[in-house]
JSON list of C-alpha atoms in Angstrom, two decimals:
[
{"chain": "A", "resi": 1, "resn": "MET", "atom": "CA", "xyz": [68.71, 360.78, 41.11]},
{"chain": "A", "resi": 2, "resn": "SER", "atom": "CA", "xyz": [69.29, 361.89, 44.55]},
{"chain": "A", "resi": 3, "resn": "SER", "atom": "CA", "xyz": [68.37, 365.45, 45.90]},
{"chain": "A", "resi": 4, "resn": "PRO", "atom": "CA", "xyz": [71.13, 367.77, 47.45]},
{"chain": "A", "resi": 5, "resn": "SER", "atom": "CA", "xyz": [69.51, 367.19, 51.07]},
{"chain": "A", "resi": 6, "resn": "ASP", "atom": "CA", "xyz": [70.25, 363.41, 50.54]},
{"chain": "A", "resi": 7, "resn": "LYS", "atom": "CA", "xyz": [73.94, 364.17, 49.56]},
{"chain": "A", "resi": 8, "resn": "THR", "atom": "CA", "xyz": [74.27, 366.32, 52.73]},
{"chain": "A", "resi": 9, "resn": "ARG", "atom": "CA", "xyz": [72.51, 363.81, 55.04]},
{"chain": "A", "resi": 10, "resn": "ARG", "atom": "CA", "xyz": [74.89, 361.26, 53.46]},
{"chain": "A", "resi": 11, "resn": "ARG", "atom": "CA", "xyz": [77.88, 363.25, 54.13]},
{"chain": "A", "resi": 12, "resn": "ILE", "atom": "CA", "xyz": [76.87, 363.93, 57.67]},
{"chain": "A", "resi": 13, "resn": "ILE", "atom": "CA", "xyz": [76.48, 360.19, 58.43]},
{"chain": "A", "resi": 14, "resn": "LEU", "atom": "CA", "xyz": [79.67, 359.30, 56.92]},
{"chain": "A", "resi": 15, "resn": "THR", "atom": "CA", "xyz": [81.60, 361.93, 58.77]},
{"chain": "A", "resi": 16, "resn": "ALA", "atom": "CA", "xyz": [79.98, 360.76, 62.15]},
{"chain": "A", "resi": 17, "resn": "LEU", "atom": "CA", "xyz": [80.85, 357.17, 61.24]},
{"chain": "A", "resi": 18, "resn": "ALA", "atom": "CA", "xyz": [84.38, 357.89, 60.34]},
{"chain": "A", "resi": 19, "resn": "THR", "atom": "CA", "xyz": [84.67, 359.94, 63.70]},
{"chain": "A", "resi": 20, "resn": "ALA", "atom": "CA", "xyz": [83.30, 356.94, 65.77]},
{"chain": "A", "resi": 21, "resn": "VAL", "atom": "CA", "xyz": [85.65, 354.47, 64.07]},
{"chain": "A", "resi": 22, "resn": "HIS", "atom": "CA", "xyz": [88.66, 356.81, 64.68]},
{"chain": "A", "resi": 23, "resn": "ALA", "atom": "CA", "xyz": [87.58, 357.61, 68.23]},
{"chain": "A", "resi": 24, "resn": "SER", "atom": "CA", "xyz": [87.30, 353.69, 68.96]},
{"chain": "A", "resi": 25, "resn": "ALA", "atom": "CA", "xyz": [90.61, 352.80, 67.39]},
{"chain": "A", "resi": 26, "resn": "PRO", "atom": "CA", "xyz": [93.27, 351.78, 69.88]},
{"chain": "A", "resi": 27, "resn": "ARG", "atom": "CA", "xyz": [96.00, 354.19, 70.53]},
{"chain": "A", "resi": 28, "resn": "SER", "atom": "CA", "xyz": [99.53, 353.48, 71.10]},
{"chain": "A", "resi": 29, "resn": "ALA", "atom": "CA", "xyz": [100.46, 353.23, 74.96]},
{"chain": "A", "resi": 30, "resn": "ALA", "atom": "CA", "xyz": [102.97, 355.69, 74.39]},
{"chain": "A", "resi": 31, "resn": "ALA", "atom": "CA", "xyz": [100.51, 358.41, 73.37]},
{"chain": "A", "resi": 32, "resn": "GLU", "atom": "CA", "xyz": [98.31, 357.80, 76.46]},
{"chain": "A", "resi": 33, "resn": "GLU", "atom": "CA", "xyz": [101.12, 357.24, 79.20]},
{"chain": "A", "resi": 34, "resn": "ASP", "atom": "CA", "xyz": [104.01, 359.27, 80.58]},
{"chain": "A", "resi": 35, "resn": "PRO", "atom": "CA", "xyz": [107.17, 357.53, 80.49]},
{"chain": "A", "resi": 36, "resn": "PRO", "atom": "CA", "xyz": [108.15, 355.60, 83.68]},
{"chain": "A", "resi": 37, "resn": "GLY", "atom": "CA", "xyz": [109.74, 357.84, 86.24]},
{"chain": "A", "resi": 38, "resn": "SER", "atom": "CA", "xyz": [108.06, 361.07, 85.03]},
{"chain": "A", "resi": 39, "resn": "ASP", "atom": "CA", "xyz": [105.92, 361.06, 88.11]},
{"chain": "A", "resi": 40, "resn": "LEU", "atom": "CA", "xyz": [108.71, 360.52, 90.61]},
{"chain": "A", "resi": 41, "resn": "ARG", "atom": "CA", "xyz": [109.57, 363.47, 92.98]},
{"chain": "A", "resi": 42, "resn": "PRO", "atom": "CA", "xyz": [112.73, 365.18, 91.84]},
{"chain": "A", "resi": 43, "resn": "GLN", "atom": "CA", "xyz": [115.78, 362.98, 92.83]},
{"chain": "A", "resi": 44, "resn": "LYS", "atom": "CA", "xyz": [119.32, 363.72, 93.83]},
{"chain": "A", "resi": 45, "resn": "ALA", "atom": "CA", "xyz": [121.64, 364.29, 90.70]},
{"chain": "A", "resi": 46, "resn": "ASP", "atom": "CA", "xyz": [118.62, 365.29, 88.38]},
{"chain": "A", "resi": 47, "resn": "LEU", "atom": "CA", "xyz": [119.30, 368.12, 86.22]},
{"chain": "A", "resi": 48, "resn": "LEU", "atom": "CA", "xyz": [116.74, 371.06, 85.75]},
{"chain": "A", "resi": 49, "resn": "VAL", "atom": "CA", "xyz": [115.11, 371.76, 82.48]},
{"chain": "A", "resi": 50, "resn": "PHE", "atom": "CA", "xyz": [113.22, 374.79, 81.16]},
{"chain": "A", "resi": 51, "resn": "ALA", "atom": "CA", "xyz": [109.44, 374.24, 81.76]},
{"chain": "A", "resi": 52, "resn": "GLU", "atom": "CA", "xyz": [108.24, 376.45, 79.14]},
{"chain": "A", "resi": 53, "resn": "GLY", "atom": "CA", "xyz": [109.15, 379.17, 76.37]},
{"chain": "A", "resi": 54, "resn": "ASP", "atom": "CA", "xyz": [111.60, 378.61, 73.43]},
{"chain": "A", "resi": 55, "resn": "HIS", "atom": "CA", "xyz": [114.09, 376.56, 75.35]},
{"chain": "A", "resi": 56, "resn": "ALA", "atom": "CA", "xyz": [111.47, 374.03, 76.96]},
{"chain": "A", "resi": 57, "resn": "GLY", "atom": "CA", "xyz": [113.26, 370.89, 77.70]},
{"chain": "A", "resi": 58, "resn": "GLU", "atom": "CA", "xyz": [116.63, 372.24, 77.44]},
{"chain": "A", "resi": 59, "resn": "VAL", "atom": "CA", "xyz": [119.13, 371.84, 80.50]},
{"chain": "A", "resi": 60, "resn": "ILE", "atom": "CA", "xyz": [119.32, 375.32, 82.50]},
{"chain": "A", "resi": 61, "resn": "LYS", "atom": "CA", "xyz": [122.89, 376.44, 82.94]},
{"chain": "A", "resi": 62, "resn": "PRO", "atom": "CA", "xyz": [123.58, 379.13, 85.70]},
{"chain": "A", "resi": 63, "resn": "GLU", "atom": "CA", "xyz": [124.38, 381.75, 83.14]},
{"chain": "A", "resi": 64, "resn": "ASP", "atom": "CA", "xyz": [120.67, 381.34, 81.69]},
{"chain": "A", "resi": 65, "resn": "LEU", "atom": "CA", "xyz": [119.60, 383.02, 85.01]},
{"chain": "A", "resi": 66, "resn": "LYS", "atom": "CA", "xyz": [119.49, 386.88, 85.32]},
{"chain": "A", "resi": 67, "resn": "ALA", "atom": "CA", "xyz": [120.91, 387.94, 88.75]},
{"chain": "A", "resi": 68, "resn": "GLY", "atom": "CA", "xyz": [118.06, 389.41, 90.76]},
{"chain": "A", "resi": 69, "resn": "GLY", "atom": "CA", "xyz": [115.32, 387.50, 88.77]},
{"chain": "A", "resi": 70, "resn": "PRO", "atom": "CA", "xyz": [112.83, 386.95, 87.16]},
{"chain": "A", "resi": 71, "resn": "PRO", "atom": "CA", "xyz": [112.51, 383.45, 88.26]},
{"chain": "A", "resi": 72, "resn": "VAL", "atom": "CA", "xyz": [112.55, 380.63, 85.81]},
{"chain": "A", "resi": 73, "resn": "ARG", "atom": "CA", "xyz": [110.06, 377.76, 85.78]},
{"chain": "A", "resi": 74, "resn": "ALA", "atom": "CA", "xyz": [111.70, 374.17, 85.66]},
{"chain": "A", "resi": 75, "resn": "TRP", "atom": "CA", "xyz": [111.25, 370.35, 85.64]},
{"chain": "A", "resi": 76, "resn": "PRO", "atom": "CA", "xyz": [113.55, 367.80, 87.04]},
{"chain": "A", "resi": 77, "resn": "LYS", "atom": "CA", "xyz": [115.15, 365.76, 84.50]},
{"chain": "A", "resi": 78, "resn": "ASP", "atom": "CA", "xyz": [116.67, 362.25, 85.19]},
{"chain": "A", "resi": 79, "resn": "PRO", "atom": "CA", "xyz": [120.30, 362.53, 83.74]},
{"chain": "A", "resi": 80, "resn": "LYS", "atom": "CA", "xyz": [120.44, 358.89, 82.96]},
{"chain": "A", "resi": 81, "resn": "THR", "atom": "CA", "xyz": [117.23, 358.18, 81.14]},
{"chain": "A", "resi": 82, "resn": "SER", "atom": "CA", "xyz": [116.48, 361.69, 79.90]},
{"chain": "A", "resi": 83, "resn": "VAL", "atom": "CA", "xyz": [112.98, 361.34, 81.48]},
{"chain": "A", "resi": 84, "resn": "VAL", "atom": "CA", "xyz": [111.64, 364.83, 82.19]},
{"chain": "A", "resi": 85, "resn": "ARG", "atom": "CA", "xyz": [109.58, 364.48, 85.50]},
{"chain": "A", "resi": 86, "resn": "LYS", "atom": "CA", "xyz": [106.54, 366.62, 84.61]},
{"chain": "A", "resi": 87, "resn": "ALA", "atom": "CA", "xyz": [103.80, 364.09, 85.13]},
{"chain": "A", "resi": 88, "resn": "SER", "atom": "CA", "xyz": [103.00, 365.67, 88.50]},
{"chain": "A", "resi": 89, "resn": "ARG", "atom": "CA", "xyz": [102.60, 369.41, 88.58]},
{"chain": "A", "resi": 90, "resn": "LEU", "atom": "CA", "xyz": [103.93, 369.17, 92.39]},
{"chain": "A", "resi": 91, "resn": "ASN", "atom": "CA", "xyz": [107.55, 368.55, 90.50]},
{"chain": "A", "resi": 92, "resn": "GLU", "atom": "CA", "xyz": [107.71, 372.14, 88.86]},
{"chain": "A", "resi": 93, "resn": "VAL", "atom": "CA", "xyz": [110.03, 374.40, 90.60]},
{"chain": "A", "resi": 94, "resn": "VAL", "atom": "CA", "xyz": [110.85, 378.16, 90.20]},
{"chain": "A", "resi": 95, "resn": "LEU", "atom": "CA", "xyz": [114.54, 379.10, 90.15]},
{"chain": "A", "resi": 96, "resn": "VAL", "atom": "CA", "xyz": [115.88, 382.59, 90.94]},
{"chain": "A", "resi": 97, "resn": "LYS", "atom": "CA", "xyz": [119.43, 383.70, 91.09]},
{"chain": "A", "resi": 98, "resn": "LEU", "atom": "CA", "xyz": [120.06, 385.97, 94.03]},
{"chain": "A", "resi": 99, "resn": "ASP", "atom": "CA", "xyz": [123.07, 387.55, 95.75]},
{"chain": "A", "resi": 100, "resn": "PRO", "atom": "CA", "xyz": [124.43, 384.95, 97.92]},
{"chain": "A", "resi": 101, "resn": "ALA", "atom": "CA", "xyz": [125.13, 387.66, 100.62]},
{"chain": "A", "resi": 102, "resn": "GLU", "atom": "CA", "xyz": [121.39, 388.13, 100.92]},
{"chain": "A", "resi": 103, "resn": "LEU", "atom": "CA", "xyz": [120.39, 384.67, 101.61]},
{"chain": "A", "resi": 104, "resn": "ASP", "atom": "CA", "xyz": [119.88, 383.82, 105.50]},
{"chain": "A", "resi": 105, "resn": "ASP", "atom": "CA", "xyz": [121.80, 381.06, 107.01]},
{"chain": "A", "resi": 106, "resn": "ALA", "atom": "CA", "xyz": [119.35, 378.34, 106.44]},
{"chain": "A", "resi": 107, "resn": "THR", "atom": "CA", "xyz": [118.88, 379.14, 102.80]},
{"chain": "A", "resi": 108, "resn": "ARG", "atom": "CA", "xyz": [122.61, 379.71, 101.73]},
{"chain": "A", "resi": 109, "resn": "PRO", "atom": "CA", "xyz": [123.61, 376.08, 102.24]},
{"chain": "A", "resi": 110, "resn": "ARG", "atom": "CA", "xyz": [120.76, 374.80, 99.74]},
{"chain": "A", "resi": 111, "resn": "SER", "atom": "CA", "xyz": [121.85, 377.26, 97.03]},
{"chain": "A", "resi": 112, "resn": "ALA", "atom": "CA", "xyz": [124.04, 376.83, 94.29]},
{"chain": "A", "resi": 113, "resn": "ASP", "atom": "CA", "xyz": [126.09, 380.31, 93.86]},
{"chain": "A", "resi": 114, "resn": "GLY", "atom": "CA", "xyz": [123.14, 381.99, 94.92]},
{"chain": "A", "resi": 115, "resn": "ILE", "atom": "CA", "xyz": [120.55, 380.06, 92.87]},
{"chain": "A", "resi": 116, "resn": "VAL", "atom": "CA", "xyz": [117.62, 378.86, 94.86]},
{"chain": "A", "resi": 117, "resn": "ALA", "atom": "CA", "xyz": [114.64, 376.55, 93.84]},
{"chain": "A", "resi": 118, "resn": "TYR", "atom": "CA", "xyz": [111.16, 376.30, 95.33]},
{"chain": "A", "resi": 119, "resn": "SER", "atom": "CA", "xyz": [108.01, 374.45, 94.54]},
{"chain": "A", "resi": 120, "resn": "ALA", "atom": "CA", "xyz": [106.12, 376.38, 92.10]},
{"chain": "A", "resi": 121, "resn": "ILE", "atom": "CA", "xyz": [102.95, 375.40, 93.76]},
{"chain": "A", "resi": 122, "resn": "CYS", "atom": "CA", "xyz": [101.40, 377.79, 96.41]},
{"chain": "A", "resi": 123, "resn": "SER", "atom": "CA", "xyz": [100.95, 376.05, 99.86]},
{"chain": "A", "resi": 124, "resn": "HIS", "atom": "CA", "xyz": [97.56, 377.91, 100.18]},
{"chain": "A", "resi": 125, "resn": "ALA", "atom": "CA", "xyz": [95.03, 376.61, 97.58]},
{"chain": "A", "resi": 126, "resn": "GLY", "atom": "CA", "xyz": [97.61, 374.92, 95.16]},
{"chain": "A", "resi": 127, "resn": "CYS", "atom": "CA", "xyz": [97.71, 377.75, 92.55]},
{"chain": "A", "resi": 128, "resn": "PRO", "atom": "CA", "xyz": [100.85, 378.17, 90.57]},
{"chain": "A", "resi": 129, "resn": "ILE", "atom": "CA", "xyz": [103.43, 380.68, 91.71]},
{"chain": "A", "resi": 130, "resn": "THR", "atom": "CA", "xyz": [103.45, 383.09, 88.86]},
{"chain": "A", "resi": 131, "resn": "ALA", "atom": "CA", "xyz": [104.74, 386.57, 89.71]},
{"chain": "A", "resi": 132, "resn": "TRP", "atom": "CA", "xyz": [108.03, 388.29, 90.72]},
{"chain": "A", "resi": 133, "resn": "VAL", "atom": "CA", "xyz": [107.00, 391.66, 92.36]},
{"chain": "A", "resi": 134, "resn": "LYS", "atom": "CA", "xyz": [107.95, 394.07, 94.84]},
{"chain": "A", "resi": 135, "resn": "ALA", "atom": "CA", "xyz": [106.81, 392.96, 98.27]},
{"chain": "A", "resi": 136, "resn": "ALA", "atom": "CA", "xyz": [103.80, 394.41, 99.62]},
{"chain": "A", "resi": 137, "resn": "GLN", "atom": "CA", "xyz": [105.79, 395.24, 102.82]},
{"chain": "A", "resi": 138, "resn": "GLY", "atom": "CA", "xyz": [109.21, 396.23, 101.99]},
{"chain": "A", "resi": 139, "resn": "ASP", "atom": "CA", "xyz": [111.34, 396.90, 98.84]},
{"chain": "A", "resi": 140, "resn": "LYS", "atom": "CA", "xyz": [112.63, 393.46, 97.62]},
{"chain": "A", "resi": 141, "resn": "GLU", "atom": "CA", "xyz": [111.08, 391.45, 95.04]},
{"chain": "A", "resi": 142, "resn": "VAL", "atom": "CA", "xyz": [109.17, 388.23, 96.12]},
{"chain": "A", "resi": 143, "resn": "LEU", "atom": "CA", "xyz": [107.64, 385.32, 94.68]},
{"chain": "A", "resi": 144, "resn": "LYS", "atom": "CA", "xyz": [103.81, 385.75, 94.46]},
{"chain": "A", "resi": 145, "resn": "CYS", "atom": "CA", "xyz": [100.75, 383.50, 93.91]},
{"chain": "A", "resi": 146, "resn": "MET", "atom": "CA", "xyz": [98.39, 385.82, 92.14]},
{"chain": "A", "resi": 147, "resn": "CYS", "atom": "CA", "xyz": [95.25, 383.86, 93.26]},
{"chain": "A", "resi": 148, "resn": "HIS", "atom": "CA", "xyz": [95.05, 385.02, 96.90]},
{"chain": "A", "resi": 149, "resn": "ASN", "atom": "CA", "xyz": [98.11, 387.25, 96.89]},
{"chain": "A", "resi": 150, "resn": "SER", "atom": "CA", "xyz": [100.31, 385.18, 99.20]},
{"chain": "A", "resi": 151, "resn": "GLU", "atom": "CA", "xyz": [104.11, 386.30, 99.06]},
{"chain": "A", "resi": 152, "resn": "PHE", "atom": "CA", "xyz": [107.08, 384.32, 99.62]},
{"chain": "A", "resi": 153, "resn": "ASP", "atom": "CA", "xyz": [110.67, 385.48, 100.40]},
{"chain": "A", "resi": 154, "resn": "PRO", "atom": "CA", "xyz": [113.18, 383.46, 98.53]},
{"chain": "A", "resi": 155, "resn": "ARG", "atom": "CA", "xyz": [116.06, 384.89, 100.56]},
{"chain": "A", "resi": 156, "resn": "GLN", "atom": "CA", "xyz": [114.71, 383.45, 103.66]},
{"chain": "A", "resi": 157, "resn": "GLY", "atom": "CA", "xyz": [113.68, 380.00, 102.56]},
{"chain": "A", "resi": 158, "resn": "ALA", "atom": "CA", "xyz": [110.57, 381.13, 100.88]},
{"chain": "A", "resi": 159, "resn": "GLN", "atom": "CA", "xyz": [108.72, 382.12, 104.10]},
{"chain": "A", "resi": 160, "resn": "VAL", "atom": "CA", "xyz": [105.50, 383.71, 103.80]},
{"chain": "A", "resi": 161, "resn": "VAL", "atom": "CA", "xyz": [105.79, 387.41, 104.03]},
{"chain": "A", "resi": 162, "resn": "PHE", "atom": "CA", "xyz": [102.04, 388.40, 102.96]},
{"chain": "A", "resi": 163, "resn": "GLY", "atom": "CA", "xyz": [98.89, 386.65, 102.27]},
{"chain": "A", "resi": 164, "resn": "PRO", "atom": "CA", "xyz": [96.90, 383.70, 103.59]},
{"chain": "A", "resi": 165, "resn": "ALA", "atom": "CA", "xyz": [99.42, 380.82, 102.62]},
{"chain": "A", "resi": 166, "resn": "PRO", "atom": "CA", "xyz": [99.77, 378.72, 105.88]},
{"chain": "A", "resi": 167, "resn": "ARG", "atom": "CA", "xyz": [103.46, 377.86, 105.31]},
{"chain": "A", "resi": 168, "resn": "ARG", "atom": "CA", "xyz": [106.56, 378.36, 103.41]},
{"chain": "A", "resi": 169, "resn": "LEU", "atom": "CA", "xyz": [107.10, 376.94, 99.88]},
{"chain": "A", "resi": 170, "resn": "ALA", "atom": "CA", "xyz": [108.96, 373.57, 99.82]},
{"chain": "A", "resi": 171, "resn": "ALA", "atom": "CA", "xyz": [112.73, 374.21, 99.10]},
{"chain": "A", "resi": 172, "resn": "LEU", "atom": "CA", "xyz": [114.75, 372.09, 96.67]},
{"chain": "A", "resi": 173, "resn": "PRO", "atom": "CA", "xyz": [118.57, 371.90, 97.42]},
{"chain": "A", "resi": 174, "resn": "LEU", "atom": "CA", "xyz": [120.74, 372.52, 94.57]},
{"chain": "A", "resi": 175, "resn": "ALA", "atom": "CA", "xyz": [124.32, 371.95, 93.63]},
{"chain": "A", "resi": 176, "resn": "MET", "atom": "CA", "xyz": [126.65, 372.53, 90.51]},
{"chain": "A", "resi": 177, "resn": "ALA", "atom": "CA", "xyz": [128.14, 369.79, 88.61]},
{"chain": "A", "resi": 178, "resn": "ASP", "atom": "CA", "xyz": [129.92, 369.99, 85.33]},
{"chain": "A", "resi": 179, "resn": "GLY", "atom": "CA", "xyz": [128.60, 373.71, 84.99]},
{"chain": "A", "resi": 180, "resn": "SER", "atom": "CA", "xyz": [124.97, 372.66, 85.23]},
{"chain": "A", "resi": 181, "resn": "LEU", "atom": "CA", "xyz": [122.55, 372.93, 88.23]},
{"chain": "A", "resi": 182, "resn": "THR", "atom": "CA", "xyz": [121.70, 369.73, 89.83]},
{"chain": "A", "resi": 183, "resn": "ILE", "atom": "CA", "xyz": [119.42, 368.66, 92.64]},
{"chain": "A", "resi": 184, "resn": "ALA", "atom": "CA", "xyz": [121.23, 368.02, 95.71]},
{"chain": "A", "resi": 185, "resn": "GLY", "atom": "CA", "xyz": [118.40, 366.40, 97.74]},
{"chain": "A", "resi": 186, "resn": "THR", "atom": "CA", "xyz": [114.64, 365.92, 97.86]},
{"chain": "A", "resi": 187, "resn": "PHE", "atom": "CA", "xyz": [112.18, 368.62, 98.72]},
{"chain": "A", "resi": 188, "resn": "ILE", "atom": "CA", "xyz": [112.44, 370.16, 102.23]},
{"chain": "A", "resi": 189, "resn": "GLY", "atom": "CA", "xyz": [108.88, 370.89, 103.43]},
{"chain": "A", "resi": 190, "resn": "LYS", "atom": "CA", "xyz": [105.61, 369.61, 101.94]},
{"chain": "A", "resi": 191, "resn": "THR", "atom": "CA", "xyz": [104.80, 370.43, 98.27]},
{"chain": "A", "resi": 192, "resn": "GLY", "atom": "CA", "xyz": [101.31, 371.63, 97.41]},
{"chain": "A", "resi": 193, "resn": "ALA", "atom": "CA", "xyz": [98.23, 373.05, 99.05]},
{"chain": "A", "resi": 194, "resn": "GLN", "atom": "CA", "xyz": [97.11, 372.61, 102.68]},
{"chain": "A", "resi": 195, "resn": "GLN", "atom": "CA", "xyz": [94.60, 369.76, 103.25]},
{"chain": "A", "resi": 196, "resn": "GLY", "atom": "CA", "xyz": [91.30, 369.74, 104.45]},
{"chain": "A", "resi": 197, "resn": "GLY", "atom": "CA", "xyz": [89.58, 372.65, 105.67]}
]
């Protein structure tokens, strides 16, 4: 007759063996790889879908955005293949709906009825842009990176208005097509953090 400690030892060994077999079993390619095209930068005519929340993956319509903010995080989506281009964090954008009259002359043509899109990755250290706050200097809301407090004015091409960021956020031109926001061109400017140091 075996003792309780033998049964426990046997159970531990069997559990370890089952875990090892499961870990070594081949996985499907689909489970390990993102679909083709998901790492491509945003393309002209791509749609924009919610990156998070209850509506993640759904196409964003202009009425989904509240005038004056807060911003909405989004991914580009290929309208032909339905592939969401989220395999690279550099593809994530923030959308904010503003009064078109507040946009400067360079920003207005890239907007769609006052809606502007910028890279969601700070140009300083590559942290995500996560806040919509009153500017450190002035009374308007700005996009803010909470890592090192860089602030970007979306009304002026996301130029740096406070903090250590070395350059503005990359802008993504928008257009309207069939009641949806679409991408009108590639990023204007470099996405991501500064290189070297």
